[in-house]
Coordinates of C-alpha atoms in Angstrom, one line a residue:
Chain A
Q20 CA -7.7 10.5 -11.3
Q21 CA -5.2 11.4 -8.6
Q22 CA -6.1 9.4 -5.6
V23 CA -3.4 11.0 -3.4
K24 CA -2.8 14.7 -3.7
Q25 CA 0.4 16.2 -2.3
S26 CA 1.4 19.7 -1.6
P27 CA 3.4 21.8 -1.9
Q28 CA 5.3 20.8 -5.0
S29 CA 8.4 22.5 -3.7
L30 CA 9.5 23.9 -0.4
I31 CA 12.4 26.0 0.8
V32 CA 13.2 26.0 4.5
Q33 CA 16.0 27.5 6.5
K34 CA 18.3 25.2 8.5
G35 CA 16.7 24.5 11.9
G36 CA 13.2 25.2 10.7
I37 CA 10.2 23.0 10.4
S38 CA 9.3 21.4 7.0
I39 CA 5.7 20.4 6.5
I40 CA 4.3 18.4 3.6
N41 CA 0.7 17.6 3.3
C42 CA -1.2 14.8 1.6
A43 CA -4.9 14.1 1.1
Y44 CA -6.5 10.9 -0.1
E45 CA -9.9 9.9 -1.4
N46 CA -10.3 6.2 -1.0
T47 CA -11.4 5.4 2.6
A48 CA -10.3 1.8 2.1
F49 CA -6.6 3.0 2.3
D50 CA -5.1 1.8 5.6
Y51 CA -1.4 2.2 5.2
F52 CA 0.4 5.6 4.6
P53 CA 4.1 5.6 4.0
W54 CA 6.5 8.4 3.2
Y55 CA 9.4 7.8 0.8
Q56 CA 12.5 10.0 0.6
Q57 CA 14.5 10.3 -2.7
F58 CA 17.9 11.8 -3.0
P59 CA 19.1 13.1 -6.4
G60 CA 20.2 10.2 -8.6
K61 CA 18.8 7.6 -6.2
G62 CA 15.6 5.6 -6.0
P63 CA 13.1 6.4 -3.3
A64 CA 13.5 4.8 0.1
L65 CA 11.0 4.3 2.9
L66 CA 11.3 7.0 5.6
I67 CA 8.4 6.4 7.9
A68 CA 4.9 5.0 7.8
I69 CA 1.6 5.1 9.7
R70 CA -1.5 3.0 10.1
P71 CA -4.9 4.8 10.7
D72 CA -5.3 3.4 14.2
V73 CA -2.9 6.1 15.5
S74 CA -3.0 9.9 14.9
E75 CA 0.8 10.4 15.1
K76 CA 4.0 8.5 14.6
K77 CA 7.4 9.9 15.4
E78 CA 10.9 8.7 14.4
G79 CA 13.6 11.0 15.4
R80 CA 13.0 14.4 13.7
F81 CA 10.4 13.0 11.4
T82 CA 6.7 12.9 12.4
I83 CA 3.6 11.8 10.6
S84 CA 0.3 13.4 11.7
F85 CA -2.8 11.6 10.5
N86 CA -6.4 12.9 10.4
K87 CA -8.7 10.1 9.5
S88 CA -11.9 12.2 9.4
A89 CA -10.4 14.7 7.0
K90 CA -8.6 12.0 5.0
Q91 CA -5.3 13.9 5.3
F92 CA -1.9 13.2 6.6
S93 CA 1.3 15.2 6.8
L94 CA 5.0 14.9 7.3
H95 CA 6.8 17.2 9.7
I96 CA 10.5 17.5 9.7
M97 CA 11.8 19.2 12.8
D98 CA 15.1 21.0 13.0
S99 CA 15.5 20.6 9.2
Q100 CA 19.0 20.1 8.0
P101 CA 20.7 20.6 4.6
G102 CA 21.1 16.8 4.5
D103 CA 17.2 16.5 4.5
S104 CA 17.2 18.2 1.0
A105 CA 15.5 15.6 -1.1
T106 CA 12.2 14.8 -2.8
Y107 CA 9.5 13.4 -0.6
F108 CA 6.6 11.2 -1.7
C109 CA 3.6 10.3 0.3
A110 CA 1.7 7.2 -0.6
A111 CA -1.3 5.2 0.3
S112 CA -2.2 1.5 0.1
Q113 CA -4.9 -0.9 1.1
A114 CA -3.4 -3.7 3.1
S115 CA -6.4 -5.9 2.9
S116 CA -6.1 -6.1 -0.9
N117 CA -2.8 -8.1 -0.5
T118 CA -1.5 -6.5 -3.7
G119 CA 1.2 -4.4 -2.0
K120 CA 0.4 -1.6 -4.5
L121 CA 1.2 1.9 -3.5
I122 CA -0.5 5.0 -4.8
F123 CA 2.0 7.9 -4.7
G124 CA 1.4 11.6 -4.4
Q125 CA 3.0 14.0 -6.8
G126 CA 6.2 14.6 -4.8
T127 CA 7.6 17.6 -2.9
T128 CA 11.1 18.8 -3.5
L129 CA 12.5 20.1 -0.3
Q130 CA 15.6 22.4 -0.1
V131 CA 17.0 23.2 3.3
K132 CA 19.2 26.3 3.2
P133 CA 22.3 26.4 5.5
Chain B
D1 CA 26.6 -4.8 -4.2
A2 CA 23.2 -3.1 -4.7
D3 CA 20.2 -5.3 -3.9
V4 CA 18.1 -3.9 -6.8
T5 CA 20.0 -3.1 -10.0
Q6 CA 18.7 -1.5 -13.2
T7 CA 20.3 -1.4 -16.7
P8 CA 20.9 0.8 -18.5
R9 CA 21.1 3.8 -16.2
N10 CA 20.7 6.2 -19.1
R11 CA 19.4 5.7 -22.6
I12 CA 18.7 7.9 -25.5
T13 CA 16.6 6.4 -28.3
K14 CA 14.6 7.5 -31.3
T15 CA 10.8 7.5 -31.8
G16 CA 9.7 4.1 -33.0
K17 CA 12.6 2.1 -31.6
R18 CA 12.1 -0.9 -29.4
I19 CA 13.8 -0.7 -26.1
M20 CA 14.1 -2.9 -23.0
L21 CA 14.9 -1.9 -19.5
E22 CA 16.1 -4.6 -17.2
C23 CA 15.9 -5.1 -13.4
S24 CA 17.6 -7.6 -11.2
Q25 CA 17.3 -8.2 -7.5
T26 CA 19.2 -10.2 -4.9
K27 CA 16.7 -9.6 -2.1
G28 CA 14.8 -12.9 -2.7
H29 CA 11.5 -11.0 -3.0
D30 CA 8.6 -12.4 -5.0
R31 CA 7.0 -9.1 -5.9
M32 CA 8.4 -6.7 -8.4
Y33 CA 7.1 -3.4 -9.8
W34 CA 7.9 -1.0 -12.6
Y35 CA 7.2 2.8 -12.1
R36 CA 7.7 5.9 -14.1
Q37 CA 8.5 9.2 -12.5
D38 CA 7.6 12.5 -14.1
P39 CA 7.9 16.0 -12.6
G40 CA 4.7 17.0 -11.0
L41 CA 3.1 13.6 -11.4
G42 CA 5.0 11.6 -8.9
L43 CA 5.5 7.8 -9.3
R44 CA 3.0 5.9 -11.3
L45 CA 2.7 2.2 -11.5
I46 CA 3.2 0.6 -14.9
Y47 CA 3.2 -3.2 -14.2
Y48 CA 3.6 -5.4 -11.2
S49 CA 4.3 -9.1 -10.7
F50 CA 3.7 -11.3 -7.8
D51 CA 5.7 -14.2 -9.2
V52 CA 7.0 -15.5 -12.5
K53 CA 3.5 -16.6 -13.6
D54 CA 1.5 -13.6 -12.2
I55 CA 1.8 -10.3 -14.0
N56 CA -0.6 -7.4 -13.7
K57 CA -1.2 -4.1 -15.3
G58 CA -0.8 -0.9 -13.3
E59 CA -2.4 2.4 -13.9
I60 CA -0.4 3.4 -17.0
S61 CA 0.4 0.2 -18.9
D62 CA -0.5 1.3 -22.4
G63 CA 2.5 1.3 -24.6
Y64 CA 4.5 -1.0 -22.3
S65 CA 5.0 -4.7 -21.8
V66 CA 6.9 -6.7 -19.3
S67 CA 8.5 -10.1 -18.8
R68 CA 9.4 -11.9 -15.6
Q69 CA 12.2 -14.2 -16.7
A70 CA 12.9 -15.5 -13.2
Q71 CA 12.1 -14.6 -9.6
A72 CA 15.1 -12.2 -9.7
K73 CA 14.5 -10.6 -13.1
F74 CA 11.8 -8.3 -14.4
S75 CA 12.2 -6.4 -17.6
L76 CA 10.1 -3.5 -19.1
S77 CA 9.8 -3.1 -22.9
L78 CA 8.7 -0.2 -25.0
E79 CA 7.7 -1.8 -28.3
S80 CA 7.7 1.5 -30.2
A81 CA 9.0 4.3 -28.2
I82 CA 7.4 7.8 -28.3
P83 CA 8.6 11.1 -26.9
N84 CA 6.0 11.2 -24.1
Q85 CA 7.6 8.1 -22.7
T86 CA 10.6 10.2 -21.8
A87 CA 10.9 9.8 -18.1
L88 CA 12.7 8.3 -15.1
Y89 CA 11.9 4.6 -14.7
F90 CA 12.2 2.7 -11.5
C91 CA 12.0 -1.0 -10.6
A92 CA 11.1 -1.9 -7.1
T93 CA 10.7 -5.2 -5.1
S94 CA 8.9 -6.2 -1.9
D95 CA 8.2 -9.4 -0.1
F96 CA 4.7 -10.7 0.7
R97 CA 2.9 -10.1 4.0
A98 CA -0.7 -11.2 4.3
F99 CA -3.0 -8.3 5.1
A100 CA 0.0 -5.9 5.4
V101 CA 2.0 -3.7 3.1
S102 CA 5.7 -4.5 2.8
E103 CA 8.4 -1.9 2.3
Q104 CA 9.3 -1.5 -1.4
F105 CA 13.0 -1.4 -2.3
F106 CA 13.8 0.7 -5.3
G107 CA 16.6 0.4 -7.9
P108 CA 18.6 3.5 -8.9
G109 CA 16.5 4.2 -11.9
T110 CA 16.9 4.5 -15.7
R111 CA 16.7 7.8 -17.3
L112 CA 15.1 7.3 -20.7
T113 CA 15.0 10.0 -23.4
V114 CA 13.0 9.4 -26.6
L115 CA 13.8 11.9 -29.4

């Protein structure tokens, strides 16, 4: 059972364009939604995260949009750069469980063409 | 020096062999995790540990075992490796925050191939 579904699996964007990656979750108890970025040969690293009490969070060129009623959230990368080429994972967690466990989506490989 | 290290970085083994993957951290975190990464499946949790005496199964623990030798060391064993355990394995650490989710810090990964 995949509790967090991520799409698309791969994405090609031209430099300067907007990259959009979508995730949907099933468990309404989830209350923390991070995005992790993974460069080839490296482990994932936290990029940005959101709690469901806000609908949007922006950090530089990266924005999370959150739709609680639809149980969906998305990552927008504005002015995409070749250096953004990486694999992106959405995740979800239940803070109140105190386990710290993250349920990851399937991952999206982003290629930004110069 | 890296905060979370994994050894070996690459390993090729044969079906039926026992293999151990090791993880060490210098971040002083109590919590440690083992994941496997497969194309199209993302990262899936194998085991996690809150401290030396507290080890828990993740969503795909069958065929794996772990040992938390110290706060800083968490090893993953495949008692009898099989080809479908070929994957990229990651160790991660985090600290504890009550009713909050801490950032997880990942090691560089171990690429395991089972022939």
